[in-house]
Structure formats: C-alpha cells, structure tokens
Amino acid sequence: MVKVGIVGLGTMGRQHMDAYLQMPDVEVAGVYDHHPDRAEAFRQQYDVPVASSFNALLECCEIIDICTPTYRHAEYALPAIEAGKAVVCEKPLARTIEDCERIAEAVHKHSTLFMPAHVLRFFPEFRMAHQLIRNGAIGTPAIIRTRRGGDFPITKSDWYADFEKSGGVILDLIIHDFDWLRWTLGEVERVYAKALTFRKLNHLDYTLVTLRFQNGTIAHVEGTWCDPGGFRVTLEACGDAGMLEYDSAQQVALRLATRADEGSAGGVQVPESPAVENPYYLELRHFVDCYKTGATPELTVTDGVEAVRIALMAIESARTGRVVKR
Amino acid sequence: MKVKVGIMSFAHLHADSYAHCLKTNPRAEFVGIADHDRQRAQAKAEQYGVALFDSYEALLASEVQAVIICSENAKHAQLAQMAAAAGKHILCEKPLMTRLEDGKAMLAAAQGAGVHLFTAFPCRFSPAFQKMKQLIDAGAIGELLALRGTNRGSNPGGWFNDLELAGGGAMIDHTVHVADLIRLLTGQEIATVYAETSNQMFHGNYDDTALLTLTLQNELFATLDASWSRPKTFPTWGDVTLTAIGTKGIIEMDMFAQYLLHYDDRAGRIKQVFWGDNIDALMIDEFLRVVAGEPRCVIATGEDGYRAAAVALAGYESVRRGEPVTVSYE
C-alpha cells in the first residue's frame, strides 16, 4: 500500500480524497489542516487519521498531496521535499515566482518525485485537443481562444478575494489555460492583458489576455469570475488546415433539472459530463503509478514554474498597461 | 417618389447584397452601375436588369440622387469625392478609408457639397444588438466594466490580400464593425489600441489573424478578434459577437445565432441557414429614407466610419511599434 497524506482539507482536499478512495493500492494514512475544526469534519466524513502536526503527517506518509490555498504551498512543499517525500502540489505551484523557484531548486537538489497538479491535462476533451493539434489535425495553429469561468468563488475564509493570497482570476483560474497552451504550443514570447483585478470591485474579477508564442501562434484567454450564468469552458483552435471547437455549455451529456419543493428557495440545474474515471482520479493515479514504477510524471516542476511565470506576466501587464516579454 | 440610386463598383462582395436590397425595396429605383472593371459591370448590369454606365463620370452625370460605393478600400476616397462633387448622397462600404488623410478628404468633400456621407455598418441595425444596447442603457447589468467582441470570417482573397488596395489584411477588414458597435454601446471613443497579428492561416504578406485590445474612458477595456480564421468547412461565413461584463451581470450577443442547421447530403456539408432579419435591407431602407429627407436614426455617418477605421489603422501602428498606441483621429 502506498501511504498518502493530504494537507489542506477544503474543496480540493475532498476532491483528491475521493480519488484516492478509488485506488485499492493507496491508503490515505493521514490528513492535516491547520484549522482543527476542518480536520475534524474531514475525519468524521472519511474516517481517516488526522495528524497532530504537519511533521507528524510527514512521518506517516510516502506521498504528500498539497491542497492548501496557493499562498501556503511553499510552506508545506519545502519541508516535504526536504523530508524526502514524493510531492504532488495543487496548481498554481505558488503565489510568487520566488516561492516557485525555491520549490524547483529543492526538487532538483533532492531529486524529488514532484508533480504540479494541472488537472486540465487530464480532462479528456483538453487532452484530446492537445493530441489532435500536435498530430496536425488543424495544420499549423494560427489562433487559439479559450474561455473559462463562472461566478466568483466564495469560501469561508474568502481567500480568493484576497489578491495577495490567490493572485485573482489570472493566477488562480486561467493558469489552467496557460499551462495547456504552453504544453500544446511551446514557450510564450510576450503577453498583454487587461483585468478588473486591481479595481477592488466587490467579488468581481475578469480578464482578457493576449499571448504570442515563440512559434508565431497568437492566443486569447478569457477568465471570468463575473458570470452568474454558471461555470463554462470553451476552446477554439484555428489552423491553416482546420479548426477544433469545444463548448461545455453546448455539449451536455446529462442534464438534471428539478423543481424546488414548495416553500424552499429556487431549483437547481446540474449539467454533467459523466465519465468512468474523473480527471482528478486520472491525474493522481498517474502520479501514484510514477511513484511505484519510478517513471517521470508528464508534468514536472518546471511546467509548474513556467505556468506561474506566464500568469505573473499577464498580471504585470494588466497592472502596468505594458507588453511583458519573456 | 422613388429614390434613384447607382452603385459605383462591385469590387466588394457586399455590393450584391445591396443591389438585391435596392431591387426589392419599394422606395428605391436602382438606376445603374459603373465599374472600373468593365466586364464585371456588364455582367452585374445584366444580372440586375439595370443600366450600364461607361464611366463613373457618366453614372454621376445621370439622374441618380445617391450612390453606394463598393470599390476596393483604397479607392473609396477618390470615388466619394467625385460623387460629392456631383452632388450625390453617398453610402460607402467599410472600412471608410485606408489612410486618415483620405478619410478627412471624404468628410470635407461631403460637407462642402452638402451631401450625406454614410458608412455601411449594417450590424448597428441588428435587433439583437439594439436589444443589447437597450438593456445596457436601462442598467440591466449595472455599470459596464469590459467588452469582448469577435468578427471572424474567411479570407475573401483577391484584392483583399493586396496591402495597397485593401489597406491591410484581416485587421482592417474586420475591426471596424465591432469597433463601431463598441462606440455606439458606450458613447465613448476608443482611446488606445494594442494589436497582435499573425499570418499563419494563409502564410501571405498580409495579416490573416488579429487580436486587438482597446481601452476607453473610465477604465473600460475590450478585446476584439478580427481574424479570417473560419475554416473552409465552417457552416457559415463567420460571426459577430459582443459580450458585455457589468457589475450586476453579463450580456452575450451572438448576432447571427438565428439559424437552422442543415445537414446537406447533396452538398456534402453542414450549413447554417439564417432566418433572422436582413440587416443590410434595414440599413438600405434608412439610407433611402434619409436621402428622401427623413431624419437620420441608426445609420452610421461618415464620421462614425472614419473613427472606426482609425482604430484599425492604430492597430497596424501598434503592430509596427510592438506596444499599445493612442488612436490618432487627427
């Protein structure tokens, strides 16, 4: 049994826990959260041992899975790496490029098995789009557009609304698209962005980012925490031999619509794209397999650093109004 | 009394749509055609059953009260000045001009001659756009914060790929419609432009893809995709979309999303069959009304066309300089 420890027991911690529960060769040997009441709720739901400290978690696990808010990633990643653990870390790798580089340096120094959890690479639609483009399905890529987002994410601590902690919609959300674009097109040459991030609006963030890649392809990435119409993702990739298009709002394999009970407020609509294995499972399964076989993960710490670098270039451009070159 | 109208050049493919509108509008008498391409003029005159004039001068010497100019972009200025000098009202295809000085000369000529100069921006007449404007004006999404537009199509080829005649590639072809809608929606001028272009669709010496970032007043920003990026198998000619982001919500407009999907086995392809209103016909109808003396309501003026084209020209300046530029309207 591979012993995994999860630190950070919010939404992502639960998502990862659910994935590990489907793996017969994995035991979640411990979990940790610096909020004792959150850890207790998690223990009650999943019946897993709660470590008394992060050090105690390090002692009982082989793999450390970091699901804390972005600004605390380095604080847990660095001791885990130094303790010789394999580490999987939620995206974005860290809040600052300095933290990213500290993590990367430690990973290289300790030859750590490390993976930044850019789960979009394990979403079948984006994985297939990547493969099709790389295999020439649209010819030479010319222009790619992505759109991602919905309403503003609100949690108990409201850390998404604190730019210093989350980096706003650019660092937290569309880093998915930056990583996917870089995976598919190669390195970025320059970035220009506009955003609402610095206007201090109440729970609203929105950005439009233009990127030019070294291979000459241009891209437009829209990120929204402004859309009350529900979460939606679109992708359109145009090349000299064709185009690929995906729209989560158009392709709905299963839709549930229920009438609210009398007296209760509102109904609920849940569009779904059911699959045998969800992307979080595929991502973590890949990492556990790498741990067991010694293989190199598809995503390295460098991918994590570079995705953050693109996001921070976009943030700098939005802040200064200038074109930011790599 | 019908309004007598002539068409100056069929170089731009929209001329056929306007010709059809003239033939079917009861206010119009489509008098005839002149074109520097004599063969084209003859074919079109026969097709529409109208007079063929030997020269632009001959058309302008006729009884026509108004002309529609559908020449290559770079020739708009000369034809418009000729028409103005002959005292004819003008509807000019977009982009109004390929150089600021040409646009200024056109505006001055029309003003000096006391004739109307309009720009062919039919998207203004779209009921979807008009409704969007009403909603925003009524505060449905609160304060306007950002806009995201697209006007994509496929490469028209021919003179559209000639930098001299077209004034550029996809960016000058496809920036002006949405730039005009943004001006209309906000009541503001576009202050700065940053543009990225590429030629990786057709690998020519012209831009075939373009992404523009625009700023207006009050920190309002917008992007606009003005690319010839629709593949040959795309089910329609392209799109005009505009999304508005506000403090209370968003409005998404997809102007031509009123269609049936036709899976056509005989043609071996899937097509969108549009069933919405004909915005060219709505524009031509207002053009005819204004020429007949009614007040202007929606139709874009020469000044509107000038200001939208100035945004595209600033886009090229931005590409040359590799940085955002202030739009020059002077």
XYZ file of C-alpha atoms in Angstrom:
656
model
C 0.000 0.000 0.000
C 1.247 3.454 -0.905
C 0.754 5.798 2.024
C -0.550 9.229 1.044
C -1.016 12.282 3.258
C -3.211 15.205 2.311
C -2.593 18.697 3.640
C -5.355 21.262 3.131
C -8.833 19.826 3.609
C -11.062 22.186 1.656
C -12.725 21.589 -1.712
C -9.597 20.261 -3.415
C -8.638 18.115 -0.450
C -12.018 16.403 -0.690
C -11.732 16.034 -4.455
C -8.352 14.308 -4.029
C -9.564 12.173 -1.120
C -12.445 10.894 -3.261
C -9.959 9.938 -5.975
C -7.643 8.040 -3.585
C -10.623 6.121 -2.192
C -10.978 4.509 -5.625
C -7.375 3.218 -5.570
C -7.036 -0.205 -3.929
C -3.253 0.169 -3.687
C -3.390 3.537 -1.879
C -4.009 4.268 1.766
C -4.637 7.810 2.918
C -2.540 7.335 6.023
C -3.140 10.793 7.382
C -4.556 14.236 6.710
C -3.703 17.633 8.108
C -5.236 21.076 8.194
C -4.134 23.973 10.371
C -7.839 24.543 11.138
C -8.627 21.781 13.699
C -12.390 22.012 13.090
C -11.924 21.462 9.344
C -9.737 18.439 10.058
C -12.337 17.088 12.464
C -15.143 17.452 9.899
C -12.964 15.652 7.358
C -12.245 12.839 9.817
C -15.925 12.408 10.518
C -16.763 12.247 6.823
C -13.942 9.949 5.657
C -12.852 8.148 8.819
C -9.153 8.877 8.213
C -6.497 9.615 10.856
C -5.846 13.303 11.448
C -2.184 14.109 12.018
C -1.475 16.307 15.019
C 1.001 18.399 13.044
C 2.421 18.632 9.549
C 5.603 16.983 10.839
C 3.521 14.087 12.127
C 1.962 13.791 8.669
C 5.428 13.650 7.091
C 6.343 10.790 9.412
C 3.447 8.553 8.426
C 3.321 9.095 4.618
C 5.351 8.429 1.459
C 3.458 10.884 -0.769
C 2.395 14.356 0.368
C -0.503 15.901 -1.522
C -0.746 19.685 -1.044
C -4.270 21.085 -1.384
C -3.938 24.282 0.659
C -4.638 27.759 -0.707
C -1.946 28.869 -3.162
C -0.099 31.208 -0.833
C 0.703 28.353 1.583
C 2.013 25.832 -0.987
C 5.712 26.571 -0.442
C 5.342 26.431 3.327
C 4.307 22.752 3.056
C 6.117 21.735 -0.129
C 9.608 22.682 1.049
C 9.674 20.593 4.263
C 8.007 17.685 2.443
C 10.694 17.769 -0.244
C 13.451 18.035 2.354
C 11.945 15.074 4.229
C 12.418 13.010 1.056
C 8.726 12.635 0.272
C 7.168 12.429 -3.169
C 5.041 15.562 -3.574
C 2.012 16.404 -5.647
C 1.006 20.055 -5.340
C -2.197 21.752 -6.453
C -1.936 24.486 -9.067
C -0.734 27.230 -9.111
C 2.628 25.964 -7.897
C 2.981 29.019 -5.635
C 1.834 32.603 -5.267
C 5.185 34.179 -6.206
C 7.903 33.306 -8.672
C 10.400 33.321 -5.787
C 8.442 30.590 -3.996
C 8.160 28.662 -7.274
C 11.915 28.817 -7.773
C 12.588 27.775 -4.179
C 10.389 24.721 -4.710
C 12.036 23.905 -8.056
C 15.503 24.239 -6.527
C 14.603 21.912 -3.670
C 13.053 19.400 -6.092
C 16.259 19.324 -8.134
C 18.518 19.177 -5.073
C 16.644 16.234 -3.537
C 15.757 14.544 -6.859
C 12.168 14.639 -5.625
C 9.356 12.932 -7.477
C 7.216 16.052 -7.904
C 4.131 16.961 -9.910
C 2.205 20.245 -10.095
C -1.459 19.222 -10.334
C -2.523 20.917 -13.561
C -5.585 18.719 -13.835
C -6.703 20.216 -17.148
C -4.127 17.994 -18.862
C -6.180 15.035 -17.619
C -9.536 16.361 -18.805
C -10.301 14.112 -21.790
C -11.521 16.974 -24.014
C -8.370 19.035 -23.447
C -6.093 16.003 -23.605
C -7.609 15.004 -26.934
C -7.473 18.577 -28.266
C -3.765 18.682 -27.364
C -3.097 15.379 -29.110
C -5.086 16.337 -32.208
C -3.266 19.658 -32.567
C 0.138 18.052 -32.000
C -0.728 15.413 -34.598
C -1.560 18.087 -37.169
C -5.343 17.875 -37.160
C -5.680 21.634 -37.751
C -2.385 22.082 -39.598
C -0.213 24.916 -38.336
C -2.005 26.526 -35.361
C -2.678 30.220 -36.075
C -5.012 31.481 -33.358
C -6.423 29.808 -30.265
C -9.131 31.180 -27.986
C -10.115 29.847 -24.583
C -12.701 30.963 -22.097
C -13.039 29.742 -18.507
C -15.088 30.784 -15.546
C -18.355 31.468 -13.852
C -19.310 33.310 -10.728
C -16.836 34.417 -8.071
C -15.643 31.510 -5.878
C -16.609 32.170 -2.295
C -15.199 30.145 0.588
C -15.416 30.558 4.349
C -12.073 32.355 4.602
C -12.785 34.236 1.335
C -9.109 33.867 0.339
C -9.931 34.048 -3.385
C -10.942 37.673 -2.867
C -7.508 38.478 -1.406
C -5.256 39.132 -4.392
C -2.117 38.738 -2.272
C -3.217 35.193 -1.426
C -4.855 33.949 -4.630
C -3.476 36.121 -7.448
C -7.039 36.652 -8.640
C -8.658 35.136 -11.710
C -5.426 35.301 -13.738
C -3.227 33.245 -11.418
C -5.845 31.013 -9.875
C -8.132 30.180 -12.781
C -6.707 30.716 -16.249
C -3.347 29.275 -15.257
C -5.083 26.099 -16.454
C -5.256 27.546 -19.953
C -1.744 28.987 -19.814
C -0.369 25.546 -18.938
C -2.430 23.840 -21.625
C -1.390 26.393 -24.269
C 2.288 26.104 -23.313
C 2.011 22.292 -23.372
C 0.455 22.481 -26.823
C 2.297 25.419 -28.445
C 5.599 25.767 -26.589
C 7.020 28.842 -24.884
C 5.383 32.253 -24.748
C 7.138 35.234 -26.294
C 5.061 38.110 -24.930
C 1.833 38.827 -23.064
C -0.613 41.727 -22.964
C -3.558 41.758 -20.584
C -6.402 43.817 -19.204
C -8.181 42.907 -15.977
C -10.585 44.107 -13.328
C -8.254 42.603 -10.701
C -6.893 45.899 -9.405
C -10.171 47.807 -9.342
C -11.126 46.427 -5.937
C -14.657 45.587 -7.038
C -16.718 43.513 -4.643
C -16.262 39.852 -5.633
C -15.803 40.527 -9.341
C -12.739 39.655 -11.388
C -12.383 39.413 -15.148
C -9.515 39.367 -17.591
C -8.767 39.282 -21.302
C -5.232 38.153 -22.112
C -3.458 38.161 -25.476
C -0.405 35.914 -25.821
C 2.105 35.497 -28.595
C 4.042 32.234 -28.649
C 7.545 31.730 -29.995
C 6.119 29.567 -32.795
C 4.095 32.556 -34.085
C 0.693 31.400 -32.851
C -1.417 34.036 -31.097
C -3.920 33.248 -28.363
C -6.716 34.954 -26.481
C -7.594 33.763 -22.984
C -10.708 34.981 -21.201
C -11.047 34.385 -17.476
C -14.171 35.337 -15.605
C -15.336 35.441 -12.029
C -18.132 37.724 -13.218
C -20.601 35.372 -14.866
C -23.647 34.433 -12.761
C -24.731 32.056 -15.562
C -22.696 29.130 -14.286
C -19.273 27.675 -14.959
C -18.415 27.418 -18.632
C -15.327 26.458 -20.576
C -14.732 26.972 -24.286
C -11.839 26.229 -26.611
C -11.415 27.170 -30.228
C -8.191 26.344 -32.071
C -7.794 27.518 -35.674
C -5.029 26.455 -38.008
C -4.282 26.521 -41.715
C -5.976 23.134 -42.201
C -8.955 23.276 -39.876
C -10.414 24.170 -36.531
C -11.316 22.457 -33.268
C -14.138 23.732 -31.115
C -15.342 22.784 -27.646
C -18.024 24.473 -25.557
C -19.076 22.986 -22.243
C -22.397 24.837 -22.498
C -23.215 23.243 -25.853
C -22.105 19.699 -25.102
C -24.083 18.456 -22.151
C -24.251 14.674 -21.893
C -26.590 14.726 -18.932
C -28.782 17.493 -17.587
C -30.734 17.374 -14.365
C -33.421 19.964 -13.729
C -35.502 19.728 -10.582
C -38.472 21.722 -9.370
C -37.929 23.248 -5.970
C -40.007 21.873 -3.144
C -42.795 24.175 -2.069
C -41.522 26.721 0.418
C -37.846 26.279 -0.433
C -35.966 28.832 -2.484
C -35.187 28.121 -6.128
C -34.418 24.954 -8.025
C -31.131 23.571 -9.194
C -29.729 22.694 -12.611
C -26.684 20.497 -12.810
C -25.145 19.842 -16.236
C -22.768 16.906 -16.161
C -20.286 15.128 -18.353
C -20.230 11.704 -16.732
C -17.172 9.511 -17.212
C -15.916 6.262 -15.719
C -12.809 7.955 -14.353
C -12.764 11.620 -13.449
C -9.784 13.860 -14.285
C -8.651 14.150 -10.650
C -8.512 10.371 -10.398
C -6.542 10.130 -13.659
C -4.114 12.808 -12.505
C -3.440 11.276 -9.085
C -3.417 7.731 -10.464
C -0.688 8.861 -12.879
C 1.356 10.260 -10.005
C 0.948 7.152 -7.837
C 1.966 4.986 -10.816
C 5.080 7.116 -11.303
C 5.866 6.648 -7.620
C 5.527 2.886 -7.903
C 7.423 2.454 -11.188
C 9.978 5.252 -10.955
C 8.677 6.827 -14.159
C 8.838 10.589 -14.698
C 5.462 12.359 -14.404
C 4.036 14.026 -17.510
C 4.133 17.303 -15.603
C 7.349 18.436 -13.979
C 8.102 21.205 -11.533
C 9.346 23.279 -14.497
C 5.861 23.161 -16.022
C 4.508 24.450 -12.732
C 7.033 27.289 -12.601
C 6.509 28.326 -16.226
C 2.716 28.385 -15.916
C 3.019 30.716 -12.922
C 5.536 32.833 -14.855
C 3.024 33.363 -17.702
C 0.271 34.240 -15.219
C 2.514 36.737 -13.442
C 3.485 38.272 -16.811
C -0.233 38.765 -17.508
C -0.767 40.272 -14.051
C 2.160 42.639 -14.572
C 0.809 43.666 -17.969
C -2.668 44.278 -16.544
C -1.142 46.308 -13.710
C 1.243 48.423 -15.798
C -0.501 48.596 -19.179
C 2.704 47.422 -20.840
C 3.581 44.474 -23.042
C 5.522 41.949 -20.953
C 8.187 39.925 -22.739
C 9.635 36.668 -21.530
C -41.177 59.446 -55.407
C -38.615 56.693 -55.572
C -35.017 57.418 -54.673
C -32.742 56.925 -57.682
C -29.584 55.069 -56.733
C -26.491 53.868 -58.573
C -23.708 51.556 -57.487
C -20.083 52.549 -58.017
C -18.043 49.354 -58.418
C -18.817 45.786 -57.456
C -15.299 45.066 -56.231
C -16.585 44.404 -52.707
C -18.742 41.304 -52.389
C -21.308 43.180 -50.287
C -22.382 45.049 -53.460
C -24.532 42.090 -54.445
C -26.455 42.230 -51.195
C -27.033 45.998 -51.546
C -28.095 45.550 -55.175
C -30.611 42.954 -54.073
C -31.892 45.313 -51.346
C -32.327 48.097 -53.919
C -34.216 45.785 -56.271
C -36.608 44.685 -53.547
C -37.128 47.971 -51.661
C -40.212 49.834 -52.914
C -38.581 53.191 -52.067
C -35.691 52.565 -54.438
C -35.120 52.841 -58.110
C -31.874 51.046 -58.885
C -30.714 53.057 -61.889
C -27.438 51.562 -62.883
C -23.859 50.536 -62.368
C -20.414 51.852 -63.204
C -17.202 49.993 -62.514
C -13.561 50.359 -63.498
C -13.795 46.644 -64.238
C -15.902 46.900 -67.386
C -16.610 43.171 -67.683
C -17.837 42.962 -64.112
C -20.067 45.997 -64.638
C -21.619 44.470 -67.719
C -22.321 41.152 -66.001
C -23.872 42.860 -62.986
C -25.956 45.268 -65.078
C -27.385 42.292 -66.930
C -27.919 40.316 -63.727
C -29.906 43.124 -62.078
C -31.530 44.467 -65.248
C -30.171 47.997 -64.779
C -28.266 50.463 -66.922
C -24.576 50.026 -67.597
C -22.631 53.302 -67.464
C -19.350 53.636 -69.351
C -17.651 55.517 -66.558
C -18.138 56.747 -63.025
C -18.463 60.225 -64.525
C -21.324 59.041 -66.705
C -23.137 57.494 -63.745
C -22.674 60.677 -61.714
C -23.932 62.792 -64.624
C -27.161 60.807 -64.639
C -30.343 61.432 -62.669
C -29.178 59.334 -59.657
C -29.608 61.083 -56.298
C -27.402 58.747 -54.361
C -24.633 56.219 -54.857
C -23.349 53.205 -52.990
C -19.568 52.822 -53.239
C -18.308 49.231 -53.147
C -14.873 49.608 -54.694
C -11.586 48.343 -53.275
C -10.976 50.074 -49.922
C -8.179 52.334 -51.172
C -10.408 53.703 -53.972
C -13.241 54.838 -51.677
C -11.749 58.311 -51.240
C -11.495 59.154 -54.914
C -14.977 57.846 -55.759
C -16.580 59.542 -52.761
C -15.021 62.871 -53.666
C -16.251 62.511 -57.240
C -19.756 61.681 -56.029
C -19.791 64.574 -53.569
C -18.629 66.975 -56.260
C -21.537 65.778 -58.398
C -23.929 66.471 -55.508
C -24.819 62.835 -54.875
C -25.517 61.381 -51.436
C -23.168 58.548 -50.549
C -23.248 55.241 -48.733
C -19.693 53.929 -48.621
C -18.658 50.351 -47.908
C -16.439 49.810 -44.860
C -13.662 50.419 -43.969
C -14.267 54.031 -44.934
C -10.594 54.617 -45.740
C -7.147 53.081 -45.619
C -5.373 56.332 -44.647
C -6.519 59.062 -42.260
C -5.928 61.798 -44.852
C -8.257 60.015 -47.287
C -10.977 59.894 -44.675
C -10.567 63.562 -43.875
C -10.801 64.441 -47.564
C -14.013 62.393 -47.881
C -15.644 64.055 -44.871
C -14.627 67.513 -46.104
C -15.876 66.837 -49.621
C -19.293 65.670 -48.405
C -19.634 68.577 -46.014
C -18.523 71.067 -48.649
C -21.013 69.728 -51.171
C -23.837 69.480 -48.614
C -24.423 65.783 -49.290
C -24.853 62.926 -46.847
C -21.913 60.555 -46.412
C -22.799 57.329 -44.628
C -20.743 54.258 -43.765
C -22.087 50.753 -44.370
C -22.244 49.410 -40.815
C -25.349 47.194 -41.012
C -24.584 45.492 -37.672
C -25.986 48.611 -35.987
C -29.402 47.551 -37.260
C -29.287 44.067 -35.739
C -32.292 43.589 -33.436
C -30.049 41.542 -31.117
C -27.611 44.464 -30.865
C -30.375 47.040 -30.461
C -31.863 44.980 -27.620
C -28.435 44.625 -26.035
C -27.983 48.398 -26.126
C -31.437 48.954 -24.595
C -30.648 46.530 -21.776
C -27.305 48.150 -21.011
C -28.780 51.662 -21.185
C -31.504 50.556 -18.765
C -28.863 49.343 -16.299
C -29.660 45.636 -16.638
C -26.044 44.645 -15.936
C -25.141 47.621 -13.770
C -22.022 49.596 -14.582
C -20.258 48.465 -17.752
C -16.763 47.122 -16.957
C -15.468 45.269 -20.017
C -16.404 44.102 -23.509
C -15.268 41.139 -25.555
C -16.018 41.042 -29.268
C -15.315 38.935 -32.318
C -15.831 39.416 -36.026
C -14.362 36.408 -37.727
C -14.703 35.305 -41.311
C -12.788 33.540 -44.004
C -10.225 35.038 -46.339
C -12.088 36.738 -49.225
C -8.943 36.505 -51.388
C -8.426 38.707 -54.468
C -7.712 42.369 -53.747
C -8.425 41.816 -50.026
C -4.942 40.277 -49.930
C -3.351 43.287 -51.671
C -1.963 45.583 -48.995
C -2.165 48.639 -51.285
C -5.792 48.143 -52.334
C -7.151 46.799 -49.045
C -5.012 48.876 -46.689
C -4.098 45.753 -44.710
C -5.384 42.218 -44.214
C -7.885 40.754 -41.782
C -7.451 43.525 -39.217
C -8.614 46.364 -41.461
C -11.355 44.159 -42.903
C -12.820 43.011 -39.601
C -12.039 45.592 -36.931
C -14.446 48.305 -37.937
C -17.854 46.650 -37.413
C -17.297 45.780 -33.770
C -15.305 48.969 -33.108
C -18.402 50.824 -34.315
C -20.713 48.750 -32.090
C -18.470 49.443 -29.089
C -18.570 53.209 -29.783
C -22.341 53.065 -30.134
C -22.848 51.000 -26.998
C -20.604 53.088 -24.760
C -20.940 56.532 -26.288
C -17.167 56.725 -25.922
C -14.214 56.914 -28.246
C -11.610 54.181 -28.324
C -8.517 55.729 -26.769
C -5.732 53.153 -27.136
C -5.108 50.006 -29.142
C -2.732 47.089 -28.723
C -2.725 44.521 -31.509
C -1.161 41.151 -32.203
C -1.406 39.805 -35.738
C -0.210 36.668 -37.448
C -0.200 35.186 -40.944
C -0.256 31.512 -40.026
C -3.635 30.828 -41.646
C -2.579 31.695 -45.208
C 1.159 32.471 -44.920
C 0.882 35.584 -47.122
C 2.416 39.052 -46.738
C -0.775 40.244 -45.021
C -2.251 39.710 -41.560
C -4.859 36.938 -41.527
C -5.436 36.837 -37.769
C -5.668 39.804 -35.416
C -6.358 40.305 -31.716
C -6.914 43.895 -30.618
C -7.094 45.172 -27.058
C -8.881 48.508 -26.743
C -9.254 50.943 -23.888
C -11.959 53.570 -23.497
C -12.755 56.013 -20.694
C -13.425 55.066 -17.055
C -11.018 52.085 -17.175
C -13.344 50.298 -19.602
C -11.472 47.800 -21.785
C -12.312 45.467 -24.625
C -10.775 42.897 -26.903
C -11.702 42.191 -30.483
C -10.809 39.187 -32.618
C -10.719 40.348 -36.248
C -9.401 37.184 -37.879
C -10.003 35.319 -41.103
C -9.966 32.159 -39.048
C -13.108 30.320 -40.206
C -12.136 27.076 -41.940
C -13.455 26.177 -45.386
C -15.807 23.646 -43.817
C -17.286 26.173 -41.350
C -21.099 26.053 -41.586
C -21.463 29.790 -42.278
C -19.476 32.868 -43.331
C -18.367 33.879 -39.847
C -19.664 35.739 -36.830
C -20.223 38.995 -34.998
C -20.302 38.570 -31.228
C -20.124 41.014 -28.357
C -20.184 40.211 -24.654
C -20.638 42.950 -22.073
C -19.435 42.485 -18.497
C -21.131 44.615 -15.859
C -21.207 44.944 -12.091
C -24.570 43.135 -11.944
C -24.178 40.543 -14.691
C -23.275 39.932 -18.285
C -24.929 40.079 -21.704
C -23.708 37.863 -24.512
C -24.728 38.689 -28.071
C -24.120 36.307 -30.956
C -25.603 38.400 -33.761
C -26.235 35.667 -36.304
C -27.210 32.831 -33.947
C -30.633 32.660 -35.554
C -30.357 29.716 -37.912
C -31.373 26.201 -38.771
C -28.606 23.648 -39.098
C -28.876 21.990 -42.469
C -27.130 18.627 -42.782
C -26.966 18.658 -46.560
C -26.096 15.265 -48.048
C -26.233 16.636 -51.589
C -23.642 19.317 -50.804
C -21.663 17.007 -48.526
C -21.557 19.552 -45.717
C -23.394 21.115 -42.797
C -24.695 24.656 -43.232
C -26.300 27.278 -41.043
C -29.406 28.635 -42.737
C -30.009 32.070 -41.283
C -33.629 33.070 -40.584
C -33.086 36.367 -38.734
C -33.728 39.869 -40.058
C -31.807 41.125 -43.094
C -29.737 43.936 -41.573
C -28.452 45.072 -44.979
C -32.067 45.662 -46.009
C -32.762 47.630 -42.814
C -29.691 49.798 -43.458
C -30.515 50.415 -47.124
C -34.072 51.324 -46.149
C -32.867 54.010 -43.750
C -30.381 55.247 -46.345
C -33.233 55.696 -48.815
C -35.404 57.448 -46.202
C -32.677 59.917 -45.265
C -31.901 60.692 -48.892
C -35.639 61.336 -49.290
C -35.466 63.870 -46.454
C -36.338 61.935 -43.312
C -34.099 62.353 -40.235
C -31.166 60.014 -39.631
C -31.826 57.433 -36.926
C -29.408 54.488 -36.820
C -27.303 54.610 -39.979
C -23.601 55.331 -39.404
C -22.252 58.677 -40.553
C -19.006 59.259 -42.404
C -17.527 60.422 -39.101
C -18.511 57.085 -37.499
C -16.805 55.235 -40.343
C -13.737 57.435 -40.027
C -13.408 56.828 -36.297
C -13.848 53.058 -36.591
C -11.282 52.841 -39.402
C -8.868 54.957 -37.346
C -8.935 52.163 -34.732
C -7.844 49.580 -37.313
C -5.101 51.903 -38.564
C -3.918 52.349 -34.963
C -3.832 48.544 -34.730
C -1.265 48.442 -37.525
C 0.716 51.190 -35.830
C 0.689 49.100 -32.630
C 1.981 46.042 -34.504
C 4.797 48.137 -36.024
C 5.783 49.542 -32.637
C 5.143 46.415 -30.548
C 3.287 48.374 -27.887
C -0.104 49.924 -27.171
C -0.687 53.174 -29.080
C -3.022 56.137 -28.693
C -5.542 56.198 -31.518
C -4.942 59.166 -33.798
C -8.174 60.735 -35.002
C -6.485 63.856 -36.430
